[in-house]
Amino acid sequence: MPSCLRELAQWRRFDKDASLFAIGDVPRYVYFIVNGEARLRRHSREGTEMVLQRARNSFLAEASLESAAYHCDGVASEAILALAFPVGDFRLALADCPNFRSKWISHLLREVRRARAQVERQGLRNAGDRILHYLETECPSGQLQLSQTRKAWAAELGLTHEALYRALGKLSRQGVLRVEGSLIEKLNRG
Amino acid sequence: MPSCLRELAQWRRFDKDASLFAIGDVPRYVYFIVNGEARLRRHSREGTEMVLQRARNSFLAEASLESAAYHCDGVASEAILALAFPVGDFRLALADCPNFRSKWISHLLREVRRARAQVERQGLRNAGDRILHYLETECPSGQLQLSQTRKAWAAELGLTHEALYRALGKLSRQGVLRVEGSLIEKLNRG
DNA sequence: CGTACTTTTGAATCGCATCAAATCTGGTGG
DNA sequence: CCACCAGATTTGATGCGATTCAAAAGTACG
């Protein structure tokens, strides 16, 4: 990140569950989550929570850089430390700093890929398949150190927490996974 | 698009169902679909087709610009005309042409938003809700002129075609939608 | 210690997937 | 022009799996 931009950024702290921005707000800042985790979420009409992005040492809601309004809520999953870049300055820095710019493009490309992987995952109609797909795409090592509650993970997978618990239990019983506390490991078979 | 880049592009024609690239291929070109439609798709282990992107007058599989391999198959939905840009030249043009670059960034941002909208849609557990969500996010006018078969649309919605037919029929009977051939219109209620 | 929340399991229900089969449609070749 | 064929469209019947509602046990935190 270019120093010119960093100087214009404001350090911000948010408590757990605090709102960084809400749907409909005019985007004034691009947030970089330095410490902790923030998420992008929406609620369906019936109230089920949907998680669209989890940011940890990364930007949150990048797409809002050019939007007239936020399409989602941004909330802190825990107490966090964030850098807030005024969008105007951010755009200027993108125009001025080639290094920063190519980082930004890489970041966007990665985010597109991640979102598409999530689409593919949600297309799987089977709870167990979604879990395995998550492990395969998000954990190169095959080991997932869960940094959130299982209930929150269920929302990210597009499942109810009950369905997630049962599917985890089933996969564990079948010997496909080893579940030990917040560590979930794929065993090498089928 | 900068003229310098356009000169380096190659015009390509593909028949219906022809493959532009396949999963695992090393990306050599970035494709711009000039005429017709191409799609990015994957198959789940059980064989259900999943549509991740539909490109029409736009880039296909942008994310591959920096990948070592394609993550999806690219196929022509119909006979198409495309521009193929060698990835090396494409990256150089991004570095050299500010105008082109900002267009590219805008495009990526739009693609992130679209993918996230699709994630949100797939999170809806109800077939009718997915249809309505699609109309709301993809058709500002509330009118959808379907440019593909319903069966293909069903794959994009993450439904079986039977479920789509039934949900369409139900919404139509309830007076929420007006369905007339390939035109689907949201009526202002509910 | 008490409270709020997560985790876990159970039972009932509902909607979608699946399998099946009957039109309908567009396009091809005779 | 018509017969034919492949695929899309549509409807029906059945089963499965996720949701939903419910409740108990575990856990973190003040």
CSV table of C-alpha atoms in Angstrom, one decimal, chain B residues 1 4 32 45 52 77 82 92 132 134 147 152 161-162 167 173 182 186:
chain,number,residue,atom,x,y,z
B,1,MET,CA,-10.5,-0.6,-25.5
B,4,CYS,CA,-2.9,-0.8,-29.5
B,32,PHE,CA,-14.2,-10.7,-25.3
B,45,ARG,CA,-19.4,-34.6,-9.2
B,52,LEU,CA,-21.0,-19.2,-13.1
B,77,SER,CA,-24.0,-21.0,-25.8
B,82,ALA,CA,-15.0,-13.4,-30.0
B,92,LEU,CA,1.0,-4.7,-20.9
B,132,LEU,CA,-38.0,-12.9,-8.1
B,134,TYR,CA,-33.2,-12.7,-10.4
B,147,SER,CA,-32.3,-15.0,-24.1
B,152,ALA,CA,-30.5,-23.2,-19.2
B,161,HIS,CA,-35.8,-27.4,-14.9
B,162,GLU,CA,-38.9,-29.1,-13.4
B,167,ALA,CA,-42.4,-22.2,-9.6
B,173,ARG,CA,-51.2,-18.3,-11.1
B,182,SER,CA,-39.8,-15.7,-23.4
B,186,LYS,CA,-43.0,-8.8,-12.5
